[in-house]
Amino acid sequence: MSSHDLKQFPFTANTVSNLVKDWHVSVVRAAMYTDSYGSSCIREPKVKQSVKFMVEEAIRNDIYVIVDWHILVDGNPNLHREEAKAFFQEMAGTYGAAPNVLYEICNEPNGPGAAWRDIKTYAQFIIPALRAIAPDSVVIVGTENWCQGLRAAAASPLDFPNVLYALHVYAGTHRDPLRHEADFALARHLPVFVSEWGLTDYTGRGALDLDEANKWVAWMHDHGISWANWSLSNADEGSAALKPGAGMDGPWRDSDLTPSGQWVKSKIRAD
């Protein structure tokens, strides 16, 4: 499961443990907005404490955790690359010895200056700085067009080991054409991680498209691709797993879960 914005929807001491015990979750994603929708770790460095807290809870529960530099409105990853470098060096210095910590260096690059060549330049700046501290770290790199640009990455991949390329999908928006794009990349041996996906349209709102969601889950299962669902939060939107007003703490009754939360929980437990 992915968190939502950790400033607005922080995890508690029991959130991760209840996901592990009840949902059988094996990976959580700590999404820290860099500068979007009123949340900004660039302007409020204390926000990263929520990320550290979540990482430590994941380590305590012996599951994987993705440290997510969650750019969105600030779509060009090079815009804050010095801040990103400092952040990942700090995280690597603190958690570099932990084998279950993964680093997602740019969520959903988009807009001007965010073509794959620009993302690649950014990754070539960040990854050596991170690997100087944590040489065996696994890095997830966002792809162009809000992480739907696997074809460009497959045509010109990064020259680093232990790198995964992010694909983000929303069942209400993304269908066979995006699966065909992903198949193209997989056929060229590009390692893919679906680090964010939801059952609604790309806004996170609207009705659930369970037919397409089932197709995506089957596709990910068939290709051995790991995923994190958006989102373990009580945000007032269809993609949230918890109803508005439900506690972030857990354990959660089925009556605390949205239709999306109930469906995703069943899929995770079935695995």
Coordinates of C-alpha atoms in Angstrom, one line a residue:
M1 CA 0.0 0.0 0.0
S2 CA 1.1 3.6 -0.7
S3 CA 0.4 6.3 1.7
H4 CA -1.2 9.5 0.6
D5 CA 0.5 12.8 1.4
L6 CA 2.1 12.1 4.8
K7 CA 1.7 15.6 6.0
Q8 CA -2.1 15.4 5.7
F9 CA -2.5 11.7 6.3
P10 CA 0.3 10.6 8.6
F11 CA 0.8 7.0 9.6
T12 CA 0.7 6.2 13.3
A13 CA 2.7 3.7 15.3
N14 CA 0.1 1.0 14.6
T15 CA -0.7 1.7 10.9
V16 CA 2.1 -0.4 9.4
S17 CA 1.7 -3.3 11.9
N18 CA -2.0 -3.6 11.3
L19 CA -1.4 -3.6 7.6
V20 CA 1.0 -6.4 8.0
K21 CA -1.0 -8.5 10.5
D22 CA -4.4 -8.1 9.0
W23 CA -3.9 -7.3 5.3
H24 CA -0.6 -9.3 4.9
V25 CA 1.0 -6.3 3.2
S26 CA 4.7 -6.8 2.3
V27 CA 5.6 -3.3 1.1
V28 CA 4.5 0.2 2.0
R29 CA 5.3 3.4 0.2
A30 CA 6.1 6.6 2.1
A31 CA 4.8 9.4 -0.2
M32 CA 6.2 12.8 0.8
Y33 CA 5.0 15.7 -1.4
T34 CA 7.9 17.9 -2.4
D35 CA 5.9 21.0 -3.3
S36 CA 2.2 20.3 -4.2
Y37 CA -1.3 21.0 -2.9
G38 CA -0.2 22.9 0.2
S39 CA 2.4 20.3 1.3
S40 CA 6.0 21.0 0.8
C41 CA 9.0 19.2 2.3
I42 CA 11.1 21.7 0.4
R43 CA 9.6 24.5 2.5
E44 CA 8.9 22.4 5.6
P45 CA 11.9 20.1 6.3
K46 CA 10.2 18.7 9.4
V47 CA 7.8 16.8 7.1
K48 CA 10.6 14.3 6.4
Q49 CA 10.2 13.1 10.0
S50 CA 6.9 11.4 8.9
V51 CA 8.9 9.5 6.3
K52 CA 11.6 8.4 8.8
F53 CA 8.9 7.3 11.2
M54 CA 7.2 5.2 8.5
V55 CA 10.6 3.7 7.4
E56 CA 11.4 2.7 11.0
E57 CA 7.9 1.1 11.4
A58 CA 8.4 -0.9 8.2
I59 CA 11.9 -2.0 9.4
R60 CA 10.4 -3.0 12.8
N61 CA 7.7 -5.1 11.0
D62 CA 10.2 -6.6 8.6
I63 CA 8.6 -5.5 5.3
Y64 CA 9.8 -3.4 2.4
V65 CA 9.4 0.4 2.4
I66 CA 9.7 2.8 -0.6
V67 CA 11.0 6.3 0.2
D68 CA 9.1 8.4 -2.3
W69 CA 10.3 11.9 -3.4
H70 CA 6.8 12.7 -4.5
I71 CA 7.0 15.5 -7.1
L72 CA 3.7 16.2 -8.8
V73 CA 2.7 19.9 -9.5
D74 CA 6.5 20.6 -9.5
G75 CA 6.7 18.2 -12.4
N76 CA 10.3 18.7 -13.6
P77 CA 12.5 16.6 -11.3
N78 CA 15.5 18.8 -11.9
L79 CA 13.7 21.8 -10.3
H80 CA 14.7 20.7 -6.8
R81 CA 17.5 18.3 -7.6
E82 CA 19.9 19.7 -5.0
E83 CA 17.2 19.3 -2.3
A84 CA 16.6 15.8 -3.5
K85 CA 20.3 15.0 -3.4
A86 CA 20.5 16.2 0.2
F87 CA 17.4 14.3 1.2
F88 CA 18.5 10.9 -0.3
Q89 CA 22.0 11.3 1.1
E90 CA 20.4 11.8 4.5
M91 CA 18.1 8.8 4.1
A92 CA 20.9 6.6 2.8
G93 CA 23.1 7.7 5.6
T94 CA 20.4 6.7 8.1
Y95 CA 19.0 3.6 6.5
G96 CA 21.5 2.5 3.9
A97 CA 22.4 -0.7 5.7
A98 CA 18.7 -1.8 5.8
P99 CA 18.1 -4.2 2.8
N100 CA 14.3 -3.5 2.8
V101 CA 14.5 0.2 2.0
L102 CA 13.9 1.2 -1.6
Y103 CA 14.4 4.8 -3.0
E104 CA 11.9 6.2 -5.5
I105 CA 13.7 9.3 -6.6
C106 CA 11.0 11.1 -8.6
N107 CA 7.2 10.5 -8.6
E108 CA 5.4 11.2 -11.9
P109 CA 7.6 13.6 -13.9
N110 CA 5.4 15.7 -16.1
G111 CA 5.2 18.9 -18.1
P112 CA 8.0 21.0 -19.6
G113 CA 11.5 19.8 -18.9
A114 CA 10.3 16.4 -17.9
A115 CA 11.0 14.3 -21.0
W116 CA 12.9 11.0 -20.4
R117 CA 16.2 12.7 -21.4
D118 CA 15.7 15.2 -18.5
I119 CA 14.7 12.5 -16.1
K120 CA 17.7 10.5 -17.1
T121 CA 20.0 13.5 -16.4
Y122 CA 18.4 13.9 -13.0
A123 CA 18.8 10.2 -12.2
Q124 CA 22.4 10.3 -13.2
F125 CA 22.9 13.1 -10.7
I126 CA 21.0 11.5 -7.8
I127 CA 21.9 7.9 -8.1
P128 CA 25.7 8.3 -7.7
A129 CA 25.2 10.5 -4.7
L130 CA 22.9 8.0 -3.0
R131 CA 25.1 5.0 -4.0
A132 CA 28.2 6.6 -2.6
I133 CA 26.6 6.0 0.8
A134 CA 24.4 3.0 0.1
P135 CA 26.0 1.1 -2.8
D136 CA 23.6 -1.8 -2.9
S137 CA 20.4 0.3 -2.7
V138 CA 17.5 -0.4 -5.0
V139 CA 16.3 2.7 -6.9
I140 CA 13.0 3.3 -8.6
V141 CA 13.1 5.9 -11.3
G142 CA 9.9 7.7 -12.5
T143 CA 9.3 7.7 -16.2
E144 CA 7.9 10.5 -18.4
N145 CA 4.2 11.5 -18.8
W146 CA 3.3 10.8 -15.2
C147 CA 5.1 7.4 -15.2
Q148 CA 3.5 6.1 -18.3
G149 CA 6.6 6.5 -20.4
L150 CA 8.3 3.1 -20.3
R151 CA 8.9 2.9 -24.1
A152 CA 11.3 5.9 -23.9
A153 CA 13.1 4.4 -20.9
A154 CA 13.4 1.0 -22.7
A155 CA 15.0 2.7 -25.7
S156 CA 17.6 4.4 -23.5
P157 CA 17.9 2.9 -20.1
L158 CA 20.2 4.0 -17.3
D159 CA 23.6 2.4 -16.9
F160 CA 23.2 1.4 -13.3
P161 CA 22.4 -1.9 -11.6
N162 CA 19.5 -2.4 -9.2
V163 CA 17.3 0.1 -11.0
L164 CA 13.5 -0.3 -11.5
Y165 CA 11.4 1.9 -13.7
A166 CA 8.0 3.1 -12.4
L167 CA 4.7 2.5 -14.2
H168 CA 1.6 4.2 -12.7
V169 CA -1.8 3.1 -13.8
Y170 CA -5.4 4.0 -12.9
A171 CA -8.0 1.5 -14.0
G172 CA -10.6 4.1 -14.9
T173 CA -8.1 5.8 -17.4
H174 CA -5.4 3.4 -18.5
R175 CA -6.3 0.3 -20.5
D176 CA -4.9 -1.9 -23.2
P177 CA -2.8 0.8 -25.0
L178 CA -0.7 1.3 -21.8
R179 CA -0.4 -2.4 -21.2
H180 CA 0.9 -2.7 -24.8
E181 CA 3.5 0.0 -24.0
A182 CA 4.5 -1.8 -20.9
D183 CA 4.8 -5.1 -22.8
F184 CA 7.1 -3.4 -25.3
A185 CA 9.4 -2.4 -22.4
L186 CA 9.3 -5.8 -20.7
A187 CA 10.2 -7.5 -24.0
R188 CA 13.3 -5.4 -23.9
H189 CA 14.1 -6.6 -20.4
L190 CA 13.3 -3.3 -18.6
P191 CA 12.6 -4.0 -14.9
V192 CA 9.3 -2.5 -14.0
F193 CA 7.7 -1.7 -10.6
V194 CA 4.1 -0.4 -10.4
S195 CA 4.8 1.9 -7.5
E196 CA 1.3 3.5 -7.7
W197 CA -2.0 2.4 -9.1
G198 CA -5.7 2.9 -8.3
L199 CA -9.1 1.6 -9.2
T200 CA -10.6 5.0 -10.2
D201 CA -9.6 7.4 -12.9
Y202 CA -6.2 9.2 -12.8
T203 CA -7.5 11.9 -10.5
G204 CA -8.1 9.4 -7.7
R205 CA -11.8 10.2 -7.8
G206 CA -14.8 8.8 -9.6
A207 CA -16.2 5.3 -9.9
L208 CA -14.2 2.1 -9.6
D209 CA -13.5 0.2 -12.8
L210 CA -13.2 -3.3 -11.4
D211 CA -13.1 -5.0 -14.8
E212 CA -9.9 -3.0 -15.7
A213 CA -8.5 -3.4 -12.2
N214 CA -8.8 -7.2 -12.5
K215 CA -7.0 -7.0 -15.9
W216 CA -4.2 -5.0 -14.4
V217 CA -3.8 -7.3 -11.4
A218 CA -3.7 -10.3 -13.6
W219 CA -1.2 -8.6 -15.9
M220 CA 1.1 -7.7 -13.0
H221 CA 0.8 -11.2 -11.5
D222 CA 1.6 -12.8 -14.9
H223 CA 4.7 -10.7 -15.2
G224 CA 5.8 -11.0 -11.6
I225 CA 5.5 -7.2 -11.1
S226 CA 5.2 -5.8 -7.6
W227 CA 2.8 -3.0 -6.9
A228 CA 1.6 -0.4 -4.3
N229 CA -2.0 0.7 -4.3
W230 CA -3.0 4.4 -3.9
S231 CA -3.8 4.9 -1.1
L232 CA -3.9 3.9 2.6
S233 CA -5.6 7.1 3.7
N234 CA -9.0 8.5 4.8
A235 CA -9.1 11.1 2.1
D236 CA -12.5 11.9 0.6
E237 CA -11.9 10.2 -2.7
G238 CA -12.7 6.9 -4.4
S239 CA -9.1 5.6 -4.4
A240 CA -8.7 5.9 -0.7
A241 CA -8.8 2.6 1.2
L242 CA -10.4 4.1 4.4
K243 CA -13.7 6.0 4.7
P244 CA -13.5 9.7 5.7
G245 CA -13.5 9.7 9.5
A246 CA -12.0 6.3 9.9
G247 CA -8.8 6.3 12.0
M248 CA -5.4 5.9 10.4
D249 CA -4.4 3.7 13.3
G250 CA -6.2 0.4 12.7
P251 CA -7.2 -2.4 13.0
W252 CA -10.0 -1.6 10.6
R253 CA -13.4 -3.3 10.4
D254 CA -14.8 -3.8 6.9
S255 CA -17.2 -1.0 7.7
D256 CA -14.2 1.3 8.0
L257 CA -13.1 0.5 4.4
T258 CA -14.2 2.0 1.2
P259 CA -15.2 -0.3 -1.7
S260 CA -11.6 0.3 -3.0
G261 CA -10.1 -0.6 0.3
Q262 CA -12.2 -3.8 0.6
W263 CA -11.3 -4.9 -2.9
V264 CA -7.6 -4.2 -2.6
K265 CA -7.3 -5.9 0.8
S266 CA -8.9 -9.0 -0.6
K267 CA -6.4 -9.0 -3.5
I268 CA -3.4 -8.6 -1.1
R269 CA -4.6 -11.4 1.2
A270 CA -5.3 -13.7 -1.8
D271 CA -1.6 -13.4 -2.7

